[in-house]
């Protein structure tokens, strides 16, 4: 009786329309919330206390995560996400938005152990083409050995001689193949099991598609630009993911290699120690709504900054070389002057 009267009052107050609070929770959860996408569901959870409770169902968010990133259905990811504060909802909140690109800031002591304490780093990678899944994989990388800390940080996705077929034909103009590969989307989620946090370090859409001048391979690049205070060359860095495609005339292009690494303004690949510091910063950093072409613009700005950085560095090195040359000439003149004056002094003495 009270339920009916509540519905009537809500309907009258709402101009004859049934309020959402009058609908049975099971109907909302099974017939309404499941039709929403992740960002809309997140917004709906702030509309009312009832919707907040309904939207907090982990099974609902698990389906969203598995649909967006099939790799998250892997048992390894399930076990890691089970420890997250809000389960799959936390995973979605960490991985769906883009990163806030903070200005570089110095890191006291540059000690990666102070920031990254997990013995491993988990990657969940998914590659789609025109909405269809091409490849999905979960892999782990240890982060404690001396070899990892001192070696260049690079994660290889594919195994030895492993290839991934694509629907892109090798026939036709090179420009057409590049346009087709622009439709390839890639997600690379990194999970820190010790802090129960995750981050998507991919731009999702390619920022460039280039043909290698020698091998003819097509390099599809995904990039996320980040501020860094790590290492000697503190500044902006880019987390670059490169998908290498090749094929034969008349056949289809296939993916031969997928790798991820972090590069500084000099183009140098950072070591594991410095990379962990940067990754911990972005994992715990802010998030914001993704904007179309934003990551591509950030990448192009990074390349421009990188060019100016190189020019300034060359100017400084040239100036230093000139100073060293001037100092050398001054020392040489002084040396010969001492010899000449010394010879004259000795001649005057004997005469």
Coordinates of C-alpha atoms in Angstrom, one line a residue:
X1 CA 0.0 0.0 0.0
X2 CA 2.8 2.4 0.9
X3 CA 4.6 1.5 -2.3
X4 CA 1.6 2.4 -4.4
X5 CA 1.0 5.7 -2.6
X6 CA 4.7 6.6 -3.0
X7 CA 4.4 5.9 -6.7
X8 CA 1.3 8.1 -7.0
X9 CA 2.8 11.0 -5.1
X10 CA 6.1 10.8 -7.1
X11 CA 4.1 10.7 -10.3
X12 CA 2.0 13.7 -9.5
X13 CA 5.1 15.7 -8.3
X14 CA 6.9 14.8 -11.5
X15 CA 4.2 16.0 -13.9
X16 CA 2.7 12.5 -14.5
X17 CA 6.0 10.8 -15.1
X18 CA 7.1 7.8 -13.0
X19 CA 10.2 8.7 -10.9
X20 CA 13.1 6.3 -11.0
X21 CA 12.8 5.6 -7.3
X22 CA 9.3 4.1 -8.0
X23 CA 10.7 1.4 -10.3
X24 CA 11.6 -1.9 -8.7
X25 CA 15.4 -2.2 -8.1
X26 CA 15.6 -5.5 -10.0
X27 CA 14.2 -3.8 -13.1
X28 CA 16.6 -0.9 -12.8
X29 CA 19.6 -3.2 -12.4
X30 CA 18.8 -5.8 -15.1
X31 CA 16.9 -3.7 -17.7
X32 CA 18.2 -0.2 -17.3
X33 CA 21.7 -0.1 -15.9
X34 CA 23.0 -2.9 -18.1
X35 CA 22.1 -0.8 -21.2
X36 CA 24.3 2.1 -20.1
X37 CA 28.0 2.5 -21.0
X38 CA 30.6 2.8 -18.3
X39 CA 30.9 6.6 -18.0
X40 CA 27.1 7.0 -18.0
X41 CA 26.8 4.4 -15.3
X42 CA 29.4 6.2 -13.3
X43 CA 27.4 9.4 -13.6
X44 CA 24.2 7.7 -12.6
X45 CA 25.7 6.5 -9.4
X46 CA 25.9 10.1 -8.2
X47 CA 22.2 10.8 -9.0
X48 CA 20.7 9.3 -5.8
X49 CA 21.6 7.1 -2.9
X50 CA 19.5 4.3 -4.3
X51 CA 21.3 4.4 -7.7
X52 CA 24.6 4.6 -5.9
X53 CA 23.8 1.3 -4.1
X54 CA 22.6 -0.3 -7.3
X55 CA 25.5 0.9 -9.4
X56 CA 28.0 -0.5 -6.9
X57 CA 27.3 -4.1 -7.8
X58 CA 30.6 -5.6 -8.7
X59 CA 29.1 -8.1 -11.2
X60 CA 27.7 -5.2 -13.2
X61 CA 31.1 -3.5 -13.4
X62 CA 32.8 -6.8 -14.1
X63 CA 30.7 -7.2 -17.3
X64 CA 31.6 -3.7 -18.3
X65 CA 35.3 -4.3 -17.8
X66 CA 35.2 -7.7 -19.6
X67 CA 33.3 -6.1 -22.5
X68 CA 35.7 -3.2 -22.9
X69 CA 38.9 -5.2 -22.1
X70 CA 38.5 -8.9 -22.7
X71 CA 41.9 -9.5 -21.0
X72 CA 40.4 -8.6 -17.7
X73 CA 38.5 -11.9 -17.6
X74 CA 41.8 -13.7 -17.1
X75 CA 42.0 -15.3 -13.6
X76 CA 45.2 -13.4 -12.8
X77 CA 43.4 -10.1 -13.3
X78 CA 40.3 -11.3 -11.4
X79 CA 42.5 -12.1 -8.4
X80 CA 44.3 -8.8 -8.5
X81 CA 41.0 -6.8 -8.9
X82 CA 39.4 -8.6 -6.0
X83 CA 41.7 -6.7 -3.7
X84 CA 40.8 -3.3 -5.2
X85 CA 38.7 -1.0 -2.9
X86 CA 35.6 -1.2 -5.1
X87 CA 36.6 -4.2 -7.2
X88 CA 35.9 -3.8 -10.9
X89 CA 34.5 -0.4 -10.4
X90 CA 37.9 0.8 -9.2
X91 CA 39.5 -0.9 -12.2
X92 CA 37.2 1.0 -14.5
X93 CA 37.7 4.3 -12.7
X94 CA 41.5 3.9 -13.0
X95 CA 41.7 2.6 -16.5
X96 CA 39.0 4.2 -18.6
X97 CA 39.8 8.0 -18.2
X98 CA 43.0 9.6 -19.6
X99 CA 45.8 10.8 -17.4
X100 CA 46.2 14.4 -16.2
X101 CA 49.5 15.6 -17.7
X102 CA 51.2 17.2 -14.7
X103 CA 54.3 19.4 -15.0
X104 CA 57.6 17.6 -14.3
X105 CA 58.6 17.7 -10.7
X106 CA 61.8 16.6 -8.9
X107 CA 61.8 13.4 -6.9
X108 CA 63.8 13.4 -3.7
X109 CA 66.6 10.9 -3.8
X110 CA 65.2 9.3 -7.0
X111 CA 64.6 6.1 -5.1
X112 CA 62.2 3.8 -7.0
X113 CA 61.7 1.6 -3.9
X114 CA 60.1 4.5 -2.2
X115 CA 57.4 4.6 -4.8
X116 CA 57.0 1.1 -6.3
X117 CA 57.0 -1.8 -3.8
X118 CA 55.3 -4.6 -5.8
X119 CA 57.5 -7.5 -6.9
X120 CA 55.7 -7.6 -10.2
X121 CA 53.9 -5.5 -12.7
X122 CA 50.8 -7.0 -14.5
X123 CA 49.9 -6.0 -18.0
X124 CA 46.4 -6.5 -19.6
X125 CA 46.5 -5.8 -23.3
X126 CA 43.7 -5.8 -25.9
X127 CA 43.9 -5.0 -29.6
X128 CA 40.7 -4.2 -31.5
X129 CA 40.1 -3.5 -35.2
X130 CA 36.8 -1.8 -36.1
X131 CA 35.3 -3.1 -32.9
X132 CA 36.4 -6.7 -33.3
X133 CA 38.9 -8.2 -31.0
X134 CA 42.2 -9.1 -32.7
X135 CA 44.4 -10.1 -29.8
X136 CA 44.2 -10.2 -26.0
X137 CA 46.9 -11.2 -23.5
X138 CA 47.9 -10.9 -19.8
X139 CA 51.5 -11.0 -18.8
X140 CA 53.6 -10.3 -15.7
X141 CA 57.0 -8.8 -15.3
X142 CA 59.2 -9.0 -12.1
X143 CA 60.4 -5.6 -10.9
X144 CA 63.0 -6.5 -8.1
X145 CA 66.1 -7.9 -9.8
X146 CA 69.2 -5.9 -10.4
X147 CA 69.0 -6.8 -14.0
X148 CA 65.5 -5.3 -14.4
X149 CA 66.4 -2.1 -12.5
X150 CA 69.5 -1.3 -14.5
X151 CA 68.4 -2.5 -18.0
X152 CA 66.3 -0.5 -20.5
X153 CA 62.6 -0.9 -19.6
X154 CA 60.9 -2.7 -22.4
X155 CA 57.9 -5.1 -22.4
X156 CA 57.4 -7.4 -25.3
X157 CA 53.9 -8.7 -25.8
X158 CA 54.2 -11.4 -28.5
X159 CA 56.2 -14.6 -28.1
X160 CA 59.0 -15.8 -30.4
X161 CA 57.6 -16.2 -34.0
X162 CA 54.1 -15.3 -32.8
X163 CA 52.1 -13.3 -35.3
X164 CA 48.6 -11.8 -35.2
X165 CA 46.6 -11.7 -38.4
X166 CA 44.6 -8.6 -39.3
X167 CA 41.8 -8.0 -41.9
X168 CA 43.9 -5.3 -43.6
X169 CA 44.9 -6.2 -47.2
X170 CA 48.5 -5.7 -48.3
X171 CA 47.2 -4.8 -51.8
X172 CA 46.8 -1.2 -52.9
X173 CA 48.6 2.1 -52.1
X174 CA 50.7 2.5 -48.9
X175 CA 48.5 5.4 -47.9
X176 CA 45.4 3.2 -47.9
X177 CA 47.1 0.7 -45.6
X178 CA 48.0 3.5 -43.2
X179 CA 44.4 4.8 -43.2
X180 CA 43.1 1.2 -42.4
X181 CA 45.6 0.8 -39.6
X182 CA 44.3 4.0 -38.0
X183 CA 41.2 1.9 -37.1
X184 CA 43.3 -0.3 -34.9
X185 CA 42.7 0.4 -31.2
X186 CA 45.0 -0.7 -28.4
X187 CA 44.6 -0.7 -24.7
X188 CA 47.5 -1.5 -22.3
X189 CA 46.5 -1.6 -18.6
X190 CA 49.2 -1.8 -16.0
X191 CA 48.2 -3.1 -12.6
X192 CA 50.2 -2.6 -9.4
X193 CA 49.1 -5.4 -7.1
X194 CA 50.7 -3.9 -4.0
X195 CA 48.7 -0.7 -4.1
X196 CA 45.6 -2.1 -5.8
X197 CA 45.7 0.5 -8.5
X198 CA 45.7 0.4 -12.3
X199 CA 46.4 2.8 -15.2
X200 CA 45.9 2.6 -19.0
X201 CA 49.2 3.9 -20.6
X202 CA 47.9 3.7 -24.2
X203 CA 46.4 6.5 -26.2
X204 CA 43.9 3.9 -27.4
X205 CA 44.0 5.4 -31.0
X206 CA 47.2 5.6 -33.0
X207 CA 49.1 8.9 -32.9
X208 CA 51.1 8.0 -36.0
X209 CA 51.4 5.3 -38.7
X210 CA 54.8 5.3 -40.4
X211 CA 56.5 3.1 -43.0
X212 CA 60.0 2.1 -42.2
X213 CA 62.3 3.3 -45.0
X214 CA 64.4 0.2 -45.2
X215 CA 62.3 -2.8 -44.2
X216 CA 58.9 -1.5 -45.5
X217 CA 57.3 -2.5 -42.2
X218 CA 54.4 -0.3 -40.9
X219 CA 54.9 1.1 -37.4
X220 CA 51.7 2.0 -35.6
X221 CA 52.5 4.1 -32.5
X222 CA 50.4 4.7 -29.4
X223 CA 51.7 7.3 -27.0
X224 CA 50.9 8.9 -23.6
X225 CA 53.0 11.9 -22.6
X226 CA 53.8 12.2 -18.9
X227 CA 55.7 14.6 -16.6
X228 CA 58.8 13.2 -15.0
X229 CA 61.2 14.1 -12.3
X230 CA 63.2 10.9 -12.6
X231 CA 66.7 10.5 -14.0
X232 CA 69.3 13.0 -14.9
X233 CA 67.2 14.5 -17.8
X234 CA 64.1 15.3 -15.8
X235 CA 61.3 16.6 -18.0
X236 CA 58.5 15.2 -20.1
X237 CA 58.6 11.5 -21.2
X238 CA 56.4 9.4 -23.4
X239 CA 55.2 5.9 -22.8
X240 CA 55.4 4.6 -26.4
X241 CA 53.7 1.4 -27.6
X242 CA 54.7 0.4 -31.1
X243 CA 52.8 -2.2 -33.2
X244 CA 54.9 -3.5 -36.1
X245 CA 53.0 -4.8 -39.1
X246 CA 54.2 -6.6 -42.2
X247 CA 52.9 -8.7 -45.1
X248 CA 53.3 -9.9 -48.6
X249 CA 51.8 -8.6 -51.8
X250 CA 48.4 -10.1 -52.3
X251 CA 48.0 -11.3 -48.7
X252 CA 47.0 -9.7 -45.4
X253 CA 49.0 -7.6 -43.0
X254 CA 49.8 -9.3 -39.8
X255 CA 51.2 -8.0 -36.5
X256 CA 54.8 -9.2 -35.9
X257 CA 55.8 -7.3 -32.8
X258 CA 54.1 -5.2 -30.0
X259 CA 56.4 -3.5 -27.5
X260 CA 56.1 -0.8 -24.8
X261 CA 58.9 1.4 -23.4
X262 CA 59.4 4.8 -21.8
X263 CA 61.6 7.4 -23.5
X264 CA 62.9 10.7 -22.3
X265 CA 63.4 14.0 -24.2
X266 CA 66.7 12.7 -25.7
X267 CA 65.0 9.7 -27.1
X268 CA 66.8 7.5 -24.6
X269 CA 64.9 4.4 -23.2
X270 CA 64.7 4.7 -19.5
X271 CA 66.0 1.9 -17.2
X272 CA 63.6 -0.1 -15.1
X273 CA 64.4 1.9 -12.0
X274 CA 63.5 5.3 -13.4
X275 CA 60.5 3.8 -15.3
X276 CA 59.0 2.4 -12.1
X277 CA 59.2 5.9 -10.5
X278 CA 57.3 7.4 -13.4
X279 CA 54.7 4.6 -13.5
X280 CA 54.0 4.9 -9.8
X281 CA 53.5 8.7 -10.3
X282 CA 50.9 8.2 -13.1
X283 CA 49.2 5.2 -11.3
X284 CA 48.5 7.4 -8.3
X285 CA 48.0 10.6 -10.3
X286 CA 44.8 12.2 -11.4
X287 CA 42.4 11.2 -14.2
X288 CA 40.1 13.1 -16.6
X289 CA 37.6 12.6 -19.3
X290 CA 39.1 11.5 -22.6
X291 CA 38.9 14.0 -25.4
X292 CA 39.1 13.1 -29.1
X293 CA 42.6 13.5 -30.6
X294 CA 44.0 14.9 -27.3
X295 CA 46.7 12.2 -27.0
X296 CA 47.7 12.8 -30.6
X297 CA 48.1 16.5 -30.0
X298 CA 50.1 15.8 -26.8
X299 CA 52.4 13.6 -28.8
X300 CA 52.9 16.2 -31.5
X301 CA 53.6 18.8 -28.8
X302 CA 56.1 16.4 -27.3
X303 CA 57.9 16.0 -30.6
X304 CA 58.1 19.8 -30.9
X305 CA 59.4 20.1 -27.3
X306 CA 61.9 17.3 -28.1
X307 CA 63.1 19.2 -31.2
X308 CA 63.6 22.4 -29.2
X309 CA 65.3 20.5 -26.4
X310 CA 67.8 19.0 -28.8
X311 CA 68.5 22.4 -30.4
X312 CA 69.1 24.0 -27.0
X313 CA 71.3 21.2 -26.0
X314 CA 73.3 21.5 -29.2
X315 CA 73.7 25.2 -28.6
X316 CA 74.9 24.7 -25.1
X317 CA 77.3 22.0 -26.2
X318 CA 78.6 24.3 -29.0
X319 CA 79.0 27.1 -26.5
X320 CA 80.9 24.8 -24.1
X321 CA 83.1 23.6 -27.0
X322 CA 83.9 27.3 -27.9
X323 CA 84.7 28.0 -24.3
X324 CA 87.0 25.0 -24.0
X325 CA 88.7 25.9 -27.3
X326 CA 89.2 29.5 -26.1
X327 CA 90.6 28.2 -22.8
X328 CA 92.9 25.9 -24.7
X329 CA 94.2 28.7 -26.9
X330 CA 94.7 30.9 -23.9
X331 CA 96.7 28.2 -22.0
X332 CA 98.8 27.6 -25.2
X333 CA 99.6 31.3 -25.6
X334 CA 100.5 31.6 -22.0
X335 CA 102.7 28.6 -22.2
X336 CA 104.6 29.8 -25.3
X337 CA 104.8 33.3 -23.7
X338 CA 106.5 31.8 -20.7
X339 CA 109.0 29.9 -22.9
X340 CA 109.8 33.0 -25.0
X341 CA 110.2 35.3 -22.0
X342 CA 112.2 32.6 -20.2
X343 CA 114.6 32.3 -23.1
X344 CA 115.1 36.1 -23.3
X345 CA 115.7 36.3 -19.6
X346 CA 118.3 33.5 -19.8
X347 CA 120.0 35.3 -22.8
X348 CA 120.2 38.6 -20.9
X349 CA 121.7 36.9 -17.9
X350 CA 124.5 35.2 -19.8
X351 CA 125.3 38.4 -21.8

